[in-house]
Amino acid sequence: MFSCDSRVLDILQTLHTAGFQAYLVGGCVRDALLGTVPHDYDCATSALPDEILSVCSQYHCIPTGVQHGTITVIHDGLPVEVTTFRMDGDYHDHRHPEQVSFTPELAHDLARRDFTINAMAWSEHGVVDLFGGQQDLEQKVLRCVGTPEQRFQEDALRILRGLRFAAQLGFSIHSDTASAIHTCFPLLSYVSQERITTEFSKLICGRFAEEILLSYSDVVAFLLPELAPTMNFQQHNPHHCYDIYTHSVKAMSHTSPKLHLRLAALLHDIGKPDCFTMDEQGIGHFYQHASLGAKQADQLCQRLRLDNATRSQVVTLIQSHGIVFSPTEKLIRRWLHRLGEDMFFDLLELQEADQSACADGLSENLPNIRTLATEILAQKPCLTLKELAVNGHDAIALGLHGKAIGTALSHLLHLVVEGELPNERTILLDALKKMAGEYGSTNKKV
Ligand code: ATP
Ligand code: MG
């Protein structure tokens, strides 16, 4: 059963009526055959870019990449990438074909695609499946189109795309494709970091990432050498039943698929190998590994060219992953204020995942902290300057200026978070007045 947005069918029909071949291709065919809604649509056609533009003039057209043959055709808000059938020339640098040429043959266009499940086309006449993609979909197998080594030599990113699709779809990787991945992965050094990071991020957020990261640890160690020492590193500690890497991957698979959280879980113990000590009883310890790991993760995230927000979230989570929260209102309020609500709950999730991947499993403490934090938030406590019952205007009206305004308000917020003052305007104005007097006299002395 193949269901598809009617606006896409309109575009295919428009091209057919003008006498051109036109098919849906790639990921949208795969997803529709799997019964999931495609998140975007690619169409391949025998029409040349200028012909696409003139035939589709009733729609809004954006010449996204005319030299590659791609026009984005937008029909009632739905963008469809329409691309002239292409065939690739020779590859020389393991990432780009020397030249790309247009072809009137759908078969050529399908043959240059990476995996059989991504190399099918669909039109109203049915599925065009030249490489056994439908059977592979049914059997949940990921397999290269053509000879795997050659396809990975041409464009090494396909190695990582293969692992990514397997991690998203839960497919097994065909033995020939798998052994080519194990031999060809050093070719990934020819691929730009941005392309690698895009695929790797999708991989670790995949539902089935655990299995892939464990079975292809050689590829992971190549991409993230900081993780190599954690592989097979026995922890000699009764709380742990896995080596550091296996524990980290299992912890990662317990987190929800948000990039910063998954990365933090995967990397949370990278500081451990350098911090390992063994006591007289033969028990292993890893003092200070969170701080060291946070520093290593900071550099690693920079190398991956992740955005600053993600990097800072990863570093904070790793730095804080060993904090033991006491179940008291005052302390939880303090942490909610320090970390912000979202990061606080992300940290709890990381800690829960960390515990779940240990010998003893999840303790009762963390769910209790979660409940308490939820109850505290339901009371709408003041945790940020924005929520404070006085503001900068009040401070100015009372005679404060410059840096003193921020200092005074931050101090008031601290007192409110700690429960030493209520968040009530008259009381806070009194406190602010006092501070204005103190700062004023300090200023005069200076
Ligand atoms: P997603 O759901 O992540 O978008 P997708 O299969 O659509 O998956 P895209 O990166 O959007 O992936 O690529 C669209 C199609 O282009 C693929 O299905 C595949 O046929 C082809 N393709 C993309 N990248 C490559 C590549 N590096 N080598 C060969 N074919 C590729
Ligand atoms: Mg796509």
PDB file of N, CA, C and O and ligand atoms in Angstrom, residues 25-31 38-42 81 88 91 95 109-120 145 151 154-159 161 164-165 168 195 199 202, ligand 1:
ATOM      1  N   VAL A  25      11.226   9.327  -5.581  1.00  0.00           N
ATOM      2  CA  VAL A  25      12.423   8.492  -5.417  1.00  0.00           C
ATOM      3  C   VAL A  25      12.980   8.637  -4.001  1.00  0.00           C
ATOM      4  O   VAL A  25      12.666   9.596  -3.295  1.00  0.00           O
ATOM      5  N   GLY A  26      13.832   7.674  -3.633  1.00  0.00           N
ATOM      6  CA  GLY A  26      14.621   7.787  -2.408  1.00  0.00           C
ATOM      7  C   GLY A  26      13.819   7.573  -1.136  1.00  0.00           C
ATOM      8  O   GLY A  26      12.904   6.744  -1.079  1.00  0.00           O
ATOM      9  N   GLY A  27      14.160   8.384  -0.113  1.00  0.00           N
ATOM     10  CA  GLY A  27      13.624   8.187   1.234  1.00  0.00           C
ATOM     11  C   GLY A  27      12.103   8.190   1.310  1.00  0.00           C
ATOM     12  O   GLY A  27      11.518   7.450   2.109  1.00  0.00           O
ATOM     13  N   CYS A  28      11.443   9.014   0.479  1.00  0.00           N
ATOM     14  CA  CYS A  28       9.979   9.090   0.609  1.00  0.00           C
ATOM     15  C   CYS A  28       9.320   7.793   0.129  1.00  0.00           C
ATOM     16  O   CYS A  28       8.289   7.382   0.675  1.00  0.00           O
ATOM     17  N   VAL A  29       9.913   7.125  -0.854  1.00  0.00           N
ATOM     18  CA  VAL A  29       9.362   5.846  -1.321  1.00  0.00           C
ATOM     19  C   VAL A  29       9.570   4.793  -0.223  1.00  0.00           C
ATOM     20  O   VAL A  29       8.652   4.048   0.142  1.00  0.00           O
ATOM     21  N   ARG A  30      10.784   4.772   0.315  1.00  0.00           N
ATOM     22  CA  ARG A  30      11.095   3.833   1.416  1.00  0.00           C
ATOM     23  C   ARG A  30      10.101   4.028   2.564  1.00  0.00           C
ATOM     24  O   ARG A  30       9.484   3.070   3.034  1.00  0.00           O
ATOM     25  N   ASP A  31       9.929   5.285   3.008  1.00  0.00           N
ATOM     26  CA  ASP A  31       9.081   5.546   4.166  1.00  0.00           C
ATOM     27  C   ASP A  31       7.620   5.200   3.870  1.00  0.00           C
ATOM     28  O   ASP A  31       6.938   4.614   4.708  1.00  0.00           O
ATOM     29  N   PRO A  38       6.317  10.196   4.957  1.00  0.00           N
ATOM     30  CA  PRO A  38       7.608  10.782   4.591  1.00  0.00           C
ATOM     31  C   PRO A  38       7.713  12.213   5.121  1.00  0.00           C
ATOM     32  O   PRO A  38       6.711  12.919   5.140  1.00  0.00           O
ATOM     33  N   HIS A  39       8.930  12.607   5.582  1.00  0.00           N
ATOM     34  CA  HIS A  39       9.041  13.982   6.066  1.00  0.00           C
ATOM     35  C   HIS A  39       9.403  14.946   4.947  1.00  0.00           C
ATOM     36  O   HIS A  39       9.317  16.156   5.112  1.00  0.00           O
ATOM     37  N   ASP A  40       9.844  14.417   3.814  1.00  0.00           N
ATOM     38  CA  ASP A  40       9.995  15.275   2.639  1.00  0.00           C
ATOM     39  C   ASP A  40       9.915  14.427   1.372  1.00  0.00           C
ATOM     40  O   ASP A  40      10.000  13.195   1.443  1.00  0.00           O
ATOM     41  N   TYR A  41       9.696  15.094   0.253  1.00  0.00           N
ATOM     42  CA  TYR A  41       9.468  14.368  -1.001  1.00  0.00           C
ATOM     43  C   TYR A  41      10.519  14.746  -2.033  1.00  0.00           C
ATOM     44  O   TYR A  41      10.781  15.933  -2.254  1.00  0.00           O
ATOM     45  N   ASP A  42      11.098  13.721  -2.663  1.00  0.00           N
ATOM     46  CA  ASP A  42      12.024  13.933  -3.779  1.00  0.00           C
ATOM     47  C   ASP A  42      11.406  13.314  -5.016  1.00  0.00           C
ATOM     48  O   ASP A  42      10.922  12.180  -4.982  1.00  0.00           O
ATOM     49  N   GLU A  81      11.256  18.474  -3.936  1.00  0.00           N
ATOM     50  CA  GLU A  81      12.511  18.660  -4.685  1.00  0.00           C
ATOM     51  C   GLU A  81      12.412  17.880  -5.988  1.00  0.00           C
ATOM     52  O   GLU A  81      12.351  16.648  -5.959  1.00  0.00           O
ATOM     53  N   ASP A  88      26.357   9.746 -12.069  1.00  0.00           N
ATOM     54  CA  ASP A  88      27.605  10.294 -11.547  1.00  0.00           C
ATOM     55  C   ASP A  88      28.772   9.860 -12.405  1.00  0.00           C
ATOM     56  O   ASP A  88      28.820   8.727 -12.886  1.00  0.00           O
ATOM     57  N   TYR A  91      34.625   8.913  -9.359  1.00  0.00           N
ATOM     58  CA  TYR A  91      34.941   9.563  -8.080  1.00  0.00           C
ATOM     59  C   TYR A  91      36.449   9.497  -7.888  1.00  0.00           C
ATOM     60  O   TYR A  91      37.067   8.480  -8.142  1.00  0.00           O
ATOM     61  N   ARG A  95      34.568  11.309  -2.018  1.00  0.00           N
ATOM     62  CA  ARG A  95      33.398  12.055  -1.521  1.00  0.00           C
ATOM     63  C   ARG A  95      32.559  12.706  -2.603  1.00  0.00           C
ATOM     64  O   ARG A  95      31.373  12.878  -2.440  1.00  0.00           O
ATOM     65  N   ASP A 109      19.728   6.772 -12.788  1.00  0.00           N
ATOM     66  CA  ASP A 109      19.524   7.586 -11.588  1.00  0.00           C
ATOM     67  C   ASP A 109      19.408   6.700 -10.337  1.00  0.00           C
ATOM     68  O   ASP A 109      19.945   7.026  -9.283  1.00  0.00           O
ATOM     69  N   LEU A 110      18.745   5.572 -10.488  1.00  0.00           N
ATOM     70  CA  LEU A 110      18.565   4.685  -9.326  1.00  0.00           C
ATOM     71  C   LEU A 110      19.880   3.981  -8.971  1.00  0.00           C
ATOM     72  O   LEU A 110      20.167   3.749  -7.794  1.00  0.00           O
ATOM     73  N   ALA A 111      20.682   3.670  -9.981  1.00  0.00           N
ATOM     74  CA  ALA A 111      21.915   2.906  -9.745  1.00  0.00           C
ATOM     75  C   ALA A 111      22.944   3.694  -8.941  1.00  0.00           C
ATOM     76  O   ALA A 111      23.807   3.112  -8.291  1.00  0.00           O
ATOM     77  N   ARG A 112      22.868   5.040  -8.960  1.00  0.00           N
ATOM     78  CA  ARG A 112      23.875   5.818  -8.222  1.00  0.00           C
ATOM     79  C   ARG A 112      23.483   5.994  -6.753  1.00  0.00           C
ATOM     80  O   ARG A 112      24.230   6.549  -5.960  1.00  0.00           O
ATOM     81  N   ARG A 113      22.294   5.508  -6.386  1.00  0.00           N
ATOM     82  CA  ARG A 113      21.833   5.680  -5.000  1.00  0.00           C
ATOM     83  C   ARG A 113      22.506   4.679  -4.071  1.00  0.00           C
ATOM     84  O   ARG A 113      23.036   3.674  -4.509  1.00  0.00           O
ATOM     85  N   ASP A 114      22.492   4.988  -2.756  1.00  0.00           N
ATOM     86  CA  ASP A 114      23.354   4.237  -1.840  1.00  0.00           C
ATOM     87  C   ASP A 114      22.872   2.827  -1.477  1.00  0.00           C
ATOM     88  O   ASP A 114      23.607   1.858  -1.627  1.00  0.00           O
ATOM     89  N   PHE A 115      21.636   2.693  -1.011  1.00  0.00           N
ATOM     90  CA  PHE A 115      21.174   1.400  -0.505  1.00  0.00           C
ATOM     91  C   PHE A 115      19.920   0.960  -1.259  1.00  0.00           C
ATOM     92  O   PHE A 115      19.166   1.805  -1.754  1.00  0.00           O
ATOM     93  N   THR A 116      19.714  -0.337  -1.331  1.00  0.00           N
ATOM     94  CA  THR A 116      18.592  -0.849  -2.135  1.00  0.00           C
ATOM     95  C   THR A 116      17.267  -0.247  -1.674  1.00  0.00           C
ATOM     96  O   THR A 116      16.415   0.074  -2.500  1.00  0.00           O
ATOM     97  N   ILE A 117      17.117  -0.062  -0.343  1.00  0.00           N
ATOM     98  CA  ILE A 117      15.834   0.471   0.159  1.00  0.00           C
ATOM     99  C   ILE A 117      15.665   1.944  -0.189  1.00  0.00           C
ATOM    100  O   ILE A 117      14.562   2.480  -0.090  1.00  0.00           O
ATOM    101  N   ASN A 118      16.774   2.605  -0.579  1.00  0.00           N
ATOM    102  CA  ASN A 118      16.718   4.029  -0.972  1.00  0.00           C
ATOM    103  C   ASN A 118      16.728   4.180  -2.484  1.00  0.00           C
ATOM    104  O   ASN A 118      16.826   5.303  -2.991  1.00  0.00           O
ATOM    105  N   ALA A 119      16.712   3.078  -3.212  1.00  0.00           N
ATOM    106  CA  ALA A 119      16.920   3.139  -4.667  1.00  0.00           C
ATOM    107  C   ALA A 119      15.680   2.694  -5.440  1.00  0.00           C
ATOM    108  O   ALA A 119      15.789   2.149  -6.524  1.00  0.00           O
ATOM    109  N   MET A 120      14.516   2.940  -4.841  1.00  0.00           N
ATOM    110  CA  MET A 120      13.271   2.587  -5.550  1.00  0.00           C
ATOM    111  C   MET A 120      12.582   3.862  -6.019  1.00  0.00           C
ATOM    112  O   MET A 120      12.791   4.945  -5.443  1.00  0.00           O
ATOM    113  N   VAL A 145      23.628  -0.792  -2.979  1.00  0.00           N
ATOM    114  CA  VAL A 145      23.390  -1.007  -4.406  1.00  0.00           C
ATOM    115  C   VAL A 145      24.776  -1.264  -5.011  1.00  0.00           C
ATOM    116  O   VAL A 145      25.689  -0.462  -4.819  1.00  0.00           O
ATOM    117  N   ARG A 151      31.251   1.209  -3.665  1.00  0.00           N
ATOM    118  CA  ARG A 151      30.342   2.302  -3.334  1.00  0.00           C
ATOM    119  C   ARG A 151      30.892   3.140  -2.173  1.00  0.00           C
ATOM    120  O   ARG A 151      30.702   4.350  -2.138  1.00  0.00           O
ATOM    121  N   GLU A 154      33.780   5.271  -3.475  1.00  0.00           N
ATOM    122  CA  GLU A 154      33.278   6.449  -4.200  1.00  0.00           C
ATOM    123  C   GLU A 154      32.933   7.575  -3.230  1.00  0.00           C
ATOM    124  O   GLU A 154      33.352   8.716  -3.402  1.00  0.00           O
ATOM    125  N   ASP A 155      32.144   7.242  -2.223  1.00  0.00           N
ATOM    126  CA  ASP A 155      31.710   8.257  -1.256  1.00  0.00           C
ATOM    127  C   ASP A 155      31.658   7.589   0.112  1.00  0.00           C
ATOM    128  O   ASP A 155      30.757   6.802   0.407  1.00  0.00           O
ATOM    129  N   ALA A 156      32.664   7.917   0.936  1.00  0.00           N
ATOM    130  CA  ALA A 156      32.807   7.228   2.221  1.00  0.00           C
ATOM    131  C   ALA A 156      31.683   7.578   3.195  1.00  0.00           C
ATOM    132  O   ALA A 156      31.436   6.839   4.151  1.00  0.00           O
ATOM    133  N   LEU A 157      30.990   8.687   2.961  1.00  0.00           N
ATOM    134  CA  LEU A 157      29.896   9.028   3.879  1.00  0.00           C
ATOM    135  C   LEU A 157      28.845   7.924   3.911  1.00  0.00           C
ATOM    136  O   LEU A 157      28.141   7.745   4.897  1.00  0.00           O
ATOM    137  N   ARG A 158      28.745   7.175   2.816  1.00  0.00           N
ATOM    138  CA  ARG A 158      27.740   6.103   2.757  1.00  0.00           C
ATOM    139  C   ARG A 158      27.923   5.091   3.892  1.00  0.00           C
ATOM    140  O   ARG A 158      26.962   4.466   4.331  1.00  0.00           O
ATOM    141  N   ILE A 159      29.171   4.927   4.357  1.00  0.00           N
ATOM    142  CA  ILE A 159      29.442   4.014   5.481  1.00  0.00           C
ATOM    143  C   ILE A 159      28.609   4.455   6.684  1.00  0.00           C
ATOM    144  O   ILE A 159      27.911   3.655   7.311  1.00  0.00           O
ATOM    145  N   ARG A 161      26.099   6.639   6.653  1.00  0.00           N
ATOM    146  CA  ARG A 161      24.667   6.642   6.325  1.00  0.00           C
ATOM    147  C   ARG A 161      24.081   5.241   6.548  1.00  0.00           C
ATOM    148  O   ARG A 161      22.980   5.095   7.052  1.00  0.00           O
ATOM    149  N   ARG A 164      23.605   4.717  10.109  1.00  0.00           N
ATOM    150  CA  ARG A 164      22.501   5.590  10.533  1.00  0.00           C
ATOM    151  C   ARG A 164      21.138   4.986  10.188  1.00  0.00           C
ATOM    152  O   ARG A 164      20.237   4.929  11.030  1.00  0.00           O
ATOM    153  N   PHE A 165      20.986   4.495   8.958  1.00  0.00           N
ATOM    154  CA  PHE A 165      19.692   3.905   8.586  1.00  0.00           C
ATOM    155  C   PHE A 165      19.413   2.657   9.427  1.00  0.00           C
ATOM    156  O   PHE A 165      18.289   2.436   9.882  1.00  0.00           O
ATOM    157  N   GLN A 168      18.267   3.770  12.788  1.00  0.00           N
ATOM    158  CA  GLN A 168      16.920   4.358  12.805  1.00  0.00           C
ATOM    159  C   GLN A 168      15.838   3.300  12.585  1.00  0.00           C
ATOM    160  O   GLN A 168      14.783   3.339  13.193  1.00  0.00           O
ATOM    161  N   ARG A 195      29.383  16.889   7.381  1.00  0.00           N
ATOM    162  CA  ARG A 195      28.565  15.767   6.872  1.00  0.00           C
ATOM    163  C   ARG A 195      28.613  14.597   7.857  1.00  0.00           C
ATOM    164  O   ARG A 195      27.611  13.935   8.102  1.00  0.00           O
ATOM    165  N   GLU A 199      25.281  12.953  10.064  1.00  0.00           N
ATOM    166  CA  GLU A 199      24.874  11.542  10.055  1.00  0.00           C
ATOM    167  C   GLU A 199      25.055  10.905  11.433  1.00  0.00           C
ATOM    168  O   GLU A 199      24.205  10.138  11.883  1.00  0.00           O
ATOM    169  N   LYS A 202      22.242  11.758  13.742  1.00  0.00           N
ATOM    170  CA  LYS A 202      21.022  10.979  13.466  1.00  0.00           C
ATOM    171  C   LYS A 202      21.200   9.542  13.960  1.00  0.00           C
ATOM    172  O   LYS A 202      20.274   8.926  14.469  1.00  0.00           O
TER     173      LYS A 202
HETATM  174  P1  ATP B   1      15.919  10.889   5.363  1.00  0.00           P
HETATM  175  O1  ATP B   1      14.660  10.275   5.802  1.00  0.00           O
HETATM  176  O2  ATP B   1      16.923  10.979   6.445  1.00  0.00           O
HETATM  177  O3  ATP B   1      15.771  12.174   4.600  1.00  0.00           O
HETATM  178  P2  ATP B   1      16.724   9.890   2.813  1.00  0.00           P
HETATM  179  O4  ATP B   1      16.915   8.501   2.301  1.00  0.00           O
HETATM  180  O5  ATP B   1      15.667  10.715   2.168  1.00  0.00           O
HETATM  181  O6  ATP B   1      16.526   9.792   4.364  1.00  0.00           O
HETATM  182  P3  ATP B   1      18.524  11.949   1.996  1.00  0.00           P
HETATM  183  O7  ATP B   1      19.850  12.340   2.565  1.00  0.00           O
HETATM  184  O8  ATP B   1      17.415  12.936   2.066  1.00  0.00           O
HETATM  185  O9  ATP B   1      18.120  10.600   2.694  1.00  0.00           O
HETATM  186  O10 ATP B   1      18.787  11.527   0.488  1.00  0.00           O
HETATM  187  C1  ATP B   1      17.738  11.291  -0.424  1.00  0.00           C
HETATM  188  C2  ATP B   1      18.116  10.123  -1.329  1.00  0.00           C
HETATM  189  O11 ATP B   1      19.280  10.451  -2.095  1.00  0.00           O
HETATM  190  C3  ATP B   1      18.485   8.826  -0.607  1.00  0.00           C
HETATM  191  O12 ATP B   1      17.341   8.066  -0.308  1.00  0.00           O
HETATM  192  C4  ATP B   1      19.384   8.159  -1.604  1.00  0.00           C
HETATM  193  O13 ATP B   1      18.635   7.542  -2.622  1.00  0.00           O
HETATM  194  C5  ATP B   1      20.125   9.321  -2.230  1.00  0.00           C
HETATM  195  N1  ATP B   1      21.400   9.640  -1.534  1.00  0.00           N
HETATM  196  C6  ATP B   1      21.601  10.566  -0.572  1.00  0.00           C
HETATM  197  N2  ATP B   1      22.891  10.613  -0.208  1.00  0.00           N
HETATM  198  C7  ATP B   1      23.531   9.704  -0.969  1.00  0.00           C
HETATM  199  C8  ATP B   1      24.893   9.281  -1.078  1.00  0.00           C
HETATM  200  N3  ATP B   1      25.843   9.823  -0.300  1.00  0.00           N
HETATM  201  N4  ATP B   1      25.193   8.327  -1.981  1.00  0.00           N
HETATM  202  C9  ATP B   1      24.227   7.781  -2.773  1.00  0.00           C
HETATM  203  N5  ATP B   1      22.937   8.129  -2.704  1.00  0.00           N
HETATM  204  C10 ATP B   1      22.581   9.071  -1.831  1.00  0.00           C
END
